[in-house]
Short mmCIF file of C-alpha atoms in Angstrom, two decimals:
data_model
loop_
_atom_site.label_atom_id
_atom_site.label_comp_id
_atom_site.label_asym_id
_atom_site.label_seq_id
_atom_site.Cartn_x
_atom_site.Cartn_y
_atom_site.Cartn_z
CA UNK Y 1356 4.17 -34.00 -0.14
CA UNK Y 1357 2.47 -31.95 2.56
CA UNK Y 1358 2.12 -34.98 4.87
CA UNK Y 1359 5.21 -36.18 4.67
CA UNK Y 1360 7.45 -35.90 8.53
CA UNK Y 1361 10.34 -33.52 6.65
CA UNK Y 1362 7.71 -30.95 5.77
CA UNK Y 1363 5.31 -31.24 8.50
CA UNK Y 1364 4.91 -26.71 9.53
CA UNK Y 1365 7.35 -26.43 12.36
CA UNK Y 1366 6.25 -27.53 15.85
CA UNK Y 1367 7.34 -26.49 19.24
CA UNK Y 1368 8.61 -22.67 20.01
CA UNK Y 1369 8.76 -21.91 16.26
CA UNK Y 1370 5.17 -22.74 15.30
CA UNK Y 1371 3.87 -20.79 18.22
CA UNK Y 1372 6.04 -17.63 17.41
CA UNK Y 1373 4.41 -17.95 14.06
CA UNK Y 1374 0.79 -18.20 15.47
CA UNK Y 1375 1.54 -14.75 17.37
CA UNK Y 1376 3.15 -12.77 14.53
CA UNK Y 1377 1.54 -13.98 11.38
CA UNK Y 1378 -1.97 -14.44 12.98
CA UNK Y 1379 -4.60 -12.60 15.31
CA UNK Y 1380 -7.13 -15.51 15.91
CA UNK Y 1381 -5.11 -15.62 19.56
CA UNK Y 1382 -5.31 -13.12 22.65
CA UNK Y 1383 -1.41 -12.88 22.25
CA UNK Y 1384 -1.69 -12.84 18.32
CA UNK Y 1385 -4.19 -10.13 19.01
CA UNK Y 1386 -2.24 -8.29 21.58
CA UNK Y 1387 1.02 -8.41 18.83
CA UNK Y 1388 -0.77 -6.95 16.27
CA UNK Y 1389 -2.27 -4.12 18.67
CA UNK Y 1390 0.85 -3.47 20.04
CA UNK Y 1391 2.74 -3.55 16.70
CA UNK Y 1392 0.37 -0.61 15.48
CA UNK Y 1393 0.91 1.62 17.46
CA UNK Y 1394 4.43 1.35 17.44
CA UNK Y 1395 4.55 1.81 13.81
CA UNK Y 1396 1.69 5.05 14.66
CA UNK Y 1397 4.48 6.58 16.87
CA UNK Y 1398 7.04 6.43 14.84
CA UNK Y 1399 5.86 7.77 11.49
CA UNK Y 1400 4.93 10.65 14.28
CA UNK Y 1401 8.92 11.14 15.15
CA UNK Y 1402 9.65 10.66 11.37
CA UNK Y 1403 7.40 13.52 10.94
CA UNK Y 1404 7.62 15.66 13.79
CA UNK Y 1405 11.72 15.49 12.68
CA UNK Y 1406 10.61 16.78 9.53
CA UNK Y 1407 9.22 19.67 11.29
CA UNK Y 1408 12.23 22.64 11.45
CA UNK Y 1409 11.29 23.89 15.08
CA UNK Y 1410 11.30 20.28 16.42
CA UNK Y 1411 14.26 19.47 14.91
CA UNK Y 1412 16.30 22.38 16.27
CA UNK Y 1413 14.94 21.72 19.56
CA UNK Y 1414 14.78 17.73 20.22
CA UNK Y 1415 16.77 16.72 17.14
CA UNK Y 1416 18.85 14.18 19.18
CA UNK Y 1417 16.08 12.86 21.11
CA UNK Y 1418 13.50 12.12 18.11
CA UNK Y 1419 17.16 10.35 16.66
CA UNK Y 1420 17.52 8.25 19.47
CA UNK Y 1421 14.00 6.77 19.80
CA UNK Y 1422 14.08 6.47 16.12
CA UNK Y 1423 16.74 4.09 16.52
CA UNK Y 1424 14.62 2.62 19.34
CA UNK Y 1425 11.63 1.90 16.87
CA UNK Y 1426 14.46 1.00 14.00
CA UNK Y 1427 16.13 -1.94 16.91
CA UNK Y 1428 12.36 -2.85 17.40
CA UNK Y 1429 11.61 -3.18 13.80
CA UNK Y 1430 15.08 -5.34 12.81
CA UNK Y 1431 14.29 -7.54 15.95
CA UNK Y 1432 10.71 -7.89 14.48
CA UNK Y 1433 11.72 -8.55 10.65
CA UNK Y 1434 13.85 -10.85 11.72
CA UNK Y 1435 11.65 -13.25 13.86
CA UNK Y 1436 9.61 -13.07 11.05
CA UNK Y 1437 12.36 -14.61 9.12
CA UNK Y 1438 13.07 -17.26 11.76
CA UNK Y 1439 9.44 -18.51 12.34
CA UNK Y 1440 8.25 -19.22 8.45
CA UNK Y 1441 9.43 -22.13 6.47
CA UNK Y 1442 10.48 -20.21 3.64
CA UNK Y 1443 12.47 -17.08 5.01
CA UNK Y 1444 13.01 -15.89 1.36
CA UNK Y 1445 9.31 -16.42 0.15
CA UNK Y 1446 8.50 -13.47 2.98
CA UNK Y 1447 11.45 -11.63 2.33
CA UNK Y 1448 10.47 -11.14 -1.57
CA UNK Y 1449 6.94 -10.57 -0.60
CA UNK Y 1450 4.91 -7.15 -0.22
CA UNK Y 1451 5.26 -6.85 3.25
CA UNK Y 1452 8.22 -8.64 3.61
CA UNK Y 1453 9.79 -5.64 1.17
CA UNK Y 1454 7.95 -3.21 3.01
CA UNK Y 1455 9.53 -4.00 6.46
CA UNK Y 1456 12.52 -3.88 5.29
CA UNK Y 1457 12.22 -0.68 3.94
CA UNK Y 1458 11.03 0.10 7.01
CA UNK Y 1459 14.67 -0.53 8.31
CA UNK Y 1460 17.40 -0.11 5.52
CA UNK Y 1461 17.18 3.51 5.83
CA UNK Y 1462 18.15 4.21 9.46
CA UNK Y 1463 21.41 1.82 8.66
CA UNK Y 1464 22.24 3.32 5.30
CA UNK Y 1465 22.67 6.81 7.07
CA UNK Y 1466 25.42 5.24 8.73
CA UNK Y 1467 27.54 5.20 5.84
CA UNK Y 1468 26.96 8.17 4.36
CA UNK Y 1469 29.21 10.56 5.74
CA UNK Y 1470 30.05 13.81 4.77
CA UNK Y 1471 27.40 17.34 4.59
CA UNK Y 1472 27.01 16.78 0.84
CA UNK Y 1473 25.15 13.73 1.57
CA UNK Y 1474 22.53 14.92 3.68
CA UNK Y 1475 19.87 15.71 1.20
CA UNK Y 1476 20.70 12.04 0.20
CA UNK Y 1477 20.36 11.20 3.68
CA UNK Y 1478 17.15 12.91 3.85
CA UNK Y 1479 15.60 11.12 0.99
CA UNK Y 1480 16.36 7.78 2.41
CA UNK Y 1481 14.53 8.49 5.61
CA UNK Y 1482 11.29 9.18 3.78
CA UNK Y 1483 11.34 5.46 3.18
CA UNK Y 1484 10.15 5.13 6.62
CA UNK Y 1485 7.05 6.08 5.54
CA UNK Y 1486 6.63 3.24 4.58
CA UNK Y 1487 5.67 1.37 7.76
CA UNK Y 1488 2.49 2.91 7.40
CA UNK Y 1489 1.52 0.23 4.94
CA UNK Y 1490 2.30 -2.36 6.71
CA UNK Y 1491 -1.38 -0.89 8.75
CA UNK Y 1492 -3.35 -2.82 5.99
CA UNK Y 1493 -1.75 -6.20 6.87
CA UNK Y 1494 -3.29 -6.10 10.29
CA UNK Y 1495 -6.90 -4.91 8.82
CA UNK Y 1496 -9.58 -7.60 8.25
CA UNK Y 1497 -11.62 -4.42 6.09
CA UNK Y 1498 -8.18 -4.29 4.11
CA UNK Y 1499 -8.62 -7.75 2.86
CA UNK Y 1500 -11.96 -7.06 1.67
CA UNK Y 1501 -10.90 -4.20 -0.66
CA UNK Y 1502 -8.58 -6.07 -1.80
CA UNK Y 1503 -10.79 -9.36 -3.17
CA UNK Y 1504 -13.26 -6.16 -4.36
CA UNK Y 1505 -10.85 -4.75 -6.62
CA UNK Y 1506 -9.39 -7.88 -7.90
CA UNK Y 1507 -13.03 -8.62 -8.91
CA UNK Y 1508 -13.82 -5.30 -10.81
CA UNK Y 1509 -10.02 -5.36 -12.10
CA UNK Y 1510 -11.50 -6.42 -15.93
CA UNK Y 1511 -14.54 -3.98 -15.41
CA UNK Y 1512 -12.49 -0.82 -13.96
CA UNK Y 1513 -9.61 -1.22 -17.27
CA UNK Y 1514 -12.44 -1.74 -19.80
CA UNK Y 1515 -14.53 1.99 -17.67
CA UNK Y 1516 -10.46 3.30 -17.92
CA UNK Y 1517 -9.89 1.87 -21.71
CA UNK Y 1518 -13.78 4.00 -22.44
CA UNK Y 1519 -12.78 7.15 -20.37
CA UNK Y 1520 -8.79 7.46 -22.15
CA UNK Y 1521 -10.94 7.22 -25.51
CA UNK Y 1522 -13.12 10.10 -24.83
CA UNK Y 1523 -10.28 12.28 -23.62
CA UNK Y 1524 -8.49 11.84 -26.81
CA UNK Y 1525 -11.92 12.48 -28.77
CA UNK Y 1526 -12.31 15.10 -26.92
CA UNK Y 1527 -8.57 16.74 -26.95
CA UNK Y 1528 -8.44 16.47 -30.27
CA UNK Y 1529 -11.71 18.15 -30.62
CA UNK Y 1530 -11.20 21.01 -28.50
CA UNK Y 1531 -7.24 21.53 -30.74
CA UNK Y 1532 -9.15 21.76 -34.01
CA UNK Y 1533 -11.97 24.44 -32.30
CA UNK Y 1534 -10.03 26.90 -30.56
CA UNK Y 1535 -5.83 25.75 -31.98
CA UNK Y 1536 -3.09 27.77 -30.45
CA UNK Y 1537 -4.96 31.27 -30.15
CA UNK Y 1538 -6.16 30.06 -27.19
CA UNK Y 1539 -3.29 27.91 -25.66
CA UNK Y 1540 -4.32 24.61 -27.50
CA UNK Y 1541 -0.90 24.30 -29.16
CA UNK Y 1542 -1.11 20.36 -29.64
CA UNK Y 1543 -3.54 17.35 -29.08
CA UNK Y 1544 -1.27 16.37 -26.11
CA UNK Y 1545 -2.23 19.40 -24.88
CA UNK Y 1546 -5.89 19.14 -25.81
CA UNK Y 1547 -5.85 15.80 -24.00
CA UNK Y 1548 -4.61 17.67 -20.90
CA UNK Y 1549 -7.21 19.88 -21.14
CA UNK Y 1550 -9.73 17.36 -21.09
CA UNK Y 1551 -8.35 15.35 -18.71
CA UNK Y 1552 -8.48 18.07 -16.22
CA UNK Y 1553 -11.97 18.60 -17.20
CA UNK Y 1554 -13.91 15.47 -16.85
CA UNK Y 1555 -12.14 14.81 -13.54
CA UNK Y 1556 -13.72 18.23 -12.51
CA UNK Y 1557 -10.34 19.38 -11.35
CA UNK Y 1558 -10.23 22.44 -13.47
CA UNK Y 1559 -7.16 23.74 -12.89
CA UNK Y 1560 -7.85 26.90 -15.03
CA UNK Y 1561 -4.53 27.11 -16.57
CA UNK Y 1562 -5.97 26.73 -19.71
CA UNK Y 1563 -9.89 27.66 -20.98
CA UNK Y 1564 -11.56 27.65 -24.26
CA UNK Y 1565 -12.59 31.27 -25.59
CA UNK Y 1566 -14.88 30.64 -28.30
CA UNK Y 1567 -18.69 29.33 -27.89
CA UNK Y 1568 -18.07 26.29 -29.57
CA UNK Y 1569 -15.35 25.33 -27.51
CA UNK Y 1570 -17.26 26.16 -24.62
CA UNK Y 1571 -20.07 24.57 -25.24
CA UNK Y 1572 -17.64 21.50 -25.51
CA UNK Y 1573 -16.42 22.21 -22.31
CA UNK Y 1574 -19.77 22.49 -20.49
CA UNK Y 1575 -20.69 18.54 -22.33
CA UNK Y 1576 -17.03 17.03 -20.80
CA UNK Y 1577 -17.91 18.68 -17.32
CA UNK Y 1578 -21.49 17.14 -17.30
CA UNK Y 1579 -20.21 14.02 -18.36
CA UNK Y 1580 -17.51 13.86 -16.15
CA UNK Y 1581 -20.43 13.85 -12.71
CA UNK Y 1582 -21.43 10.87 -14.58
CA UNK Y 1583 -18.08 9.12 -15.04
CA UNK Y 1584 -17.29 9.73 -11.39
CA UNK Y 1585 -20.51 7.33 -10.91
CA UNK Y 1586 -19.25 4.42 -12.47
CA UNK Y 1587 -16.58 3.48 -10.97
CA UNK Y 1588 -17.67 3.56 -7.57
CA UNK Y 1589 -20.95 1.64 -7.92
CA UNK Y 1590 -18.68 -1.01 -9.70
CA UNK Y 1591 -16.50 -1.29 -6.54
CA UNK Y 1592 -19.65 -0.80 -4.39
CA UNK Y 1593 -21.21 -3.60 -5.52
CA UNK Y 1594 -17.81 -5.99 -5.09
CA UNK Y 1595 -17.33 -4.60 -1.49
CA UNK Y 1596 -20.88 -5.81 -0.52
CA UNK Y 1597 -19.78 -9.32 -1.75
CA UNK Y 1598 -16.92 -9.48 -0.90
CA UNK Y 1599 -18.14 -8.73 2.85
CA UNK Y 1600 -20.18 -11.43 3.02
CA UNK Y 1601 -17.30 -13.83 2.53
CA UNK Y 1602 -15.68 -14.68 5.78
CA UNK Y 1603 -11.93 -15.01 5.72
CA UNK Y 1604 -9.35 -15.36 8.89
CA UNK Y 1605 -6.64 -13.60 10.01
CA UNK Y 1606 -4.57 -17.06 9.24
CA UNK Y 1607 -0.87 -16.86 7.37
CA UNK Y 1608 0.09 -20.20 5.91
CA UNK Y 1609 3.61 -20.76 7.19
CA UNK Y 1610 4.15 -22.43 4.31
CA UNK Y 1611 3.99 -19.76 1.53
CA UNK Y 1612 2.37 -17.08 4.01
CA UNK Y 1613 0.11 -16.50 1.81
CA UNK Y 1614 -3.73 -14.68 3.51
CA UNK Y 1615 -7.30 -14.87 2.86
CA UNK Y 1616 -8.14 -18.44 4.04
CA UNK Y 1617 -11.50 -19.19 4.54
CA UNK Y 1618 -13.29 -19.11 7.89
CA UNK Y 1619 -13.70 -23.21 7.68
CA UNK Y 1620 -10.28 -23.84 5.46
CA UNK Y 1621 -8.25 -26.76 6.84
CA UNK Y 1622 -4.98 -26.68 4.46
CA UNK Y 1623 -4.20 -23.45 2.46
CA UNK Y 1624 -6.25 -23.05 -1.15
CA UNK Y 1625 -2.39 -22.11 -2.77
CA UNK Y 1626 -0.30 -24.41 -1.66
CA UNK Y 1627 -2.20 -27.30 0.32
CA UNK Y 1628 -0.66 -26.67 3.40
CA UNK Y 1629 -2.01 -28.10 6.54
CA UNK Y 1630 -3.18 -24.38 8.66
#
């Protein structure tokens, strides 16, 4: 039970490490998270400024070496993360628990992969440090709010995706029957293609209908693609201005670690942990 002594949250230097990592209600929670991002700003800029030939030639070792700076950081970082939650595993199966470590593997896994063959391999492992980026959101209130908006609309946006996959098919198979393989429609995959491309206004012009008819079809999926594009974003729109209205902290249960706890909340609304 959550009041019981053996799972009271952890007190002394553990439960304050927690408060500084996990939340930003503090000035040194706060000055964590500020600090954190723009370490994780500077380097996805070596990570790409070492994708960049000329900079490689000419600073390769140095953009390696404070990449294993930011990599020491980063491990150092992950694992206090570890140490100050209850449940080490529950954070290192989660999101951003799989993201930081991403974040890491990479750098260490070039270590053992020796040899010139396995440099493109080597080079495709240290994209994975892109990564860090993501871990951007977890620091962003506005984040948080996208995220309740689109778990709201989730129903709404697959039954307006369900509607728009049925009119491309309509309409692929439509377009195969008018203008067939004279003019490139060689299958209702194909078709479906085209129409894809269409209503999303992408038109990549690899493929066109010739004859009126199909033209006229054309012009009818273009028009009612402007109106498609509509939809979707007055759905979200809509969720976003709720969903902004609901005041959440910046509060990780160190519990679970689960977010999103009300302004007022007292124990966590998953698990009933005392905050």
């Amino acid at each position: 039970m959550p009041g019981s002594s053996s799972d009271r949250p952890r007190a002394g230097w553990r439960a304050r490490l927690h408060e500084v990592i996990f939340e930003a209600d503090t000035p040194s929670g706060k000055f964590f998270d500020v600090a954190l991002i723009w370490l994780i700003i500077l380097s996805v800029v070596t990570v790409m400024l070492e994708s960049i030939r000329p900079f490689r030639l000419a600073y390769g070792p140095t953009l390696r070496a404070v990449e294993w700076g930011f990599t020491l950081l980063f491990s150092v970082e992950y694992l206090l993360r570890l140490i100050c939650v209850r449940r080490a595993w529950r954070y290192a199966v989660s999101f951003f628990g799989i993201v930081d470590l991403l974040a890491i593997l990479p750098t260490y896994l070039s270590l053992f992969i020796p040899g010139g063959q396995a440099l493109l391999s080597v080079r495709a492992l240290r994209l994975l440090r892109v990564f860090r980026v993501l871990k951007l959101a977890q620091h962003l209130k506005e984040a948080r709010v996208l995220m309740r908006a689109l778990r709201a609309t989730r129903y709404k946006i697959t039954v307006f995706l369900s509607t728009v996959l049925t009119l491309v098919v309509i309409l692929g198979s439509l377009i195969y029957l008018v203008e067939g393989a004279a003019s490139g429609f060689t299958s209702i995959p194909k078709g479906i293609y085209w129409a894809i491309v269409t209503v999303t206004t992408v038109g990549y012009g690899d493929i066109a209908p010739q004859t009126n008819i199909g033209q006229f079809i054309a012009a009818i999926a273009m028009l009612m693609g402007y109106a498609i594009i509509a939809v979707p974003t007055g759905i979200v729109t809509v969720e976003l201005s709720r969903a902004a209205h609901h005041e959440i902290t910046t509060q990780v249960c160190p519990h679970c670690t689960r977010e999103g706890h009300d302004s007022d909340a007292v124990h966590c609304k998953f698990c009933g942990w005392k905050l």
